[in-house]
Amino acid sequence: MAQVSISRRSFLIASTGIVATSITGAIISTRAADANQLDPNSPSAVALGYVTNHQRVDTNRWPKKASADSRCANCVLFGGDGAQGACRVFSNQLVSANGWCNAWTKR
């Protein structure tokens, strides 16, 4: 088997290209995820009791939902001003402003 000799300079140049490509791919996939609507049946949504309509929360299972006014639109983790917005708990996926989950925190 023949040995291949690579200089340190060549290695660093090649590594820089690979890292730049990886970062660009991560940015593109993050932006694509930003545009995705959260699936209420996804494991993370189910674990936190996410519903698209805060009036349908099972308050026996989720007693934190005692306040009738708690919903995504008035949660500190919600980033939006329309009918939907990005939620920091769900990797910035879009959630309904009228929704609710157990991570709700008053603004």
Coordinates of C-alpha atoms in Angstrom, one line a residue, residues 45-103:
A45 CA -45.6 18.3 21.4
V46 CA -47.3 15.4 23.1
A47 CA -44.9 15.4 26.0
L48 CA -45.6 19.0 26.7
G49 CA -49.4 18.8 26.1
Y50 CA -49.4 21.1 23.1
V51 CA -52.8 21.8 21.5
T52 CA -53.6 24.3 18.8
N53 CA -56.6 25.6 20.7
H54 CA -56.0 26.6 24.3
Q55 CA -59.6 26.0 25.2
R56 CA -59.2 22.2 24.6
V57 CA -56.5 21.6 27.2
D58 CA -57.3 18.8 29.6
T59 CA -56.9 20.8 32.9
N60 CA -57.0 17.6 35.0
R61 CA -53.8 16.4 33.2
W62 CA -52.3 19.9 32.9
P63 CA -53.4 21.8 36.0
K64 CA -50.9 24.6 35.1
K65 CA -53.6 25.7 32.6
A66 CA -55.7 27.2 35.4
S67 CA -55.7 30.6 33.8
A68 CA -58.2 30.9 30.9
D69 CA -56.0 33.5 29.3
S70 CA -52.8 31.5 29.1
R71 CA -52.0 30.7 25.4
C72 CA -49.1 30.9 23.1
A73 CA -49.7 34.5 22.1
N74 CA -49.0 35.7 25.6
C75 CA -46.1 33.4 26.4
V76 CA -42.6 34.7 26.7
L77 CA -41.3 31.8 24.5
F78 CA -43.6 32.8 21.6
G79 CA -42.2 34.9 18.8
G80 CA -44.9 36.2 16.5
D81 CA -47.6 38.8 16.2
G82 CA -50.1 37.0 14.0
A83 CA -52.1 33.8 14.0
Q84 CA -48.9 31.8 14.4
G85 CA -45.3 32.3 15.4
A86 CA -42.1 30.6 16.3
C87 CA -41.7 28.9 19.6
R88 CA -38.3 28.6 21.3
V89 CA -39.3 25.4 23.1
F90 CA -40.1 23.6 19.8
S91 CA -36.9 24.6 17.9
N92 CA -38.6 27.7 16.5
Q93 CA -41.2 25.7 14.7
L94 CA -44.4 27.6 14.1
V95 CA -47.2 27.2 16.7
S96 CA -50.7 28.6 16.8
A97 CA -51.0 31.9 18.7
N98 CA -54.2 30.4 20.2
G99 CA -52.4 27.2 21.2
W100 CA -51.0 26.2 24.6
C101 CA -48.4 23.8 26.1
N102 CA -47.1 23.1 29.6
A103 CA -44.0 25.2 28.9

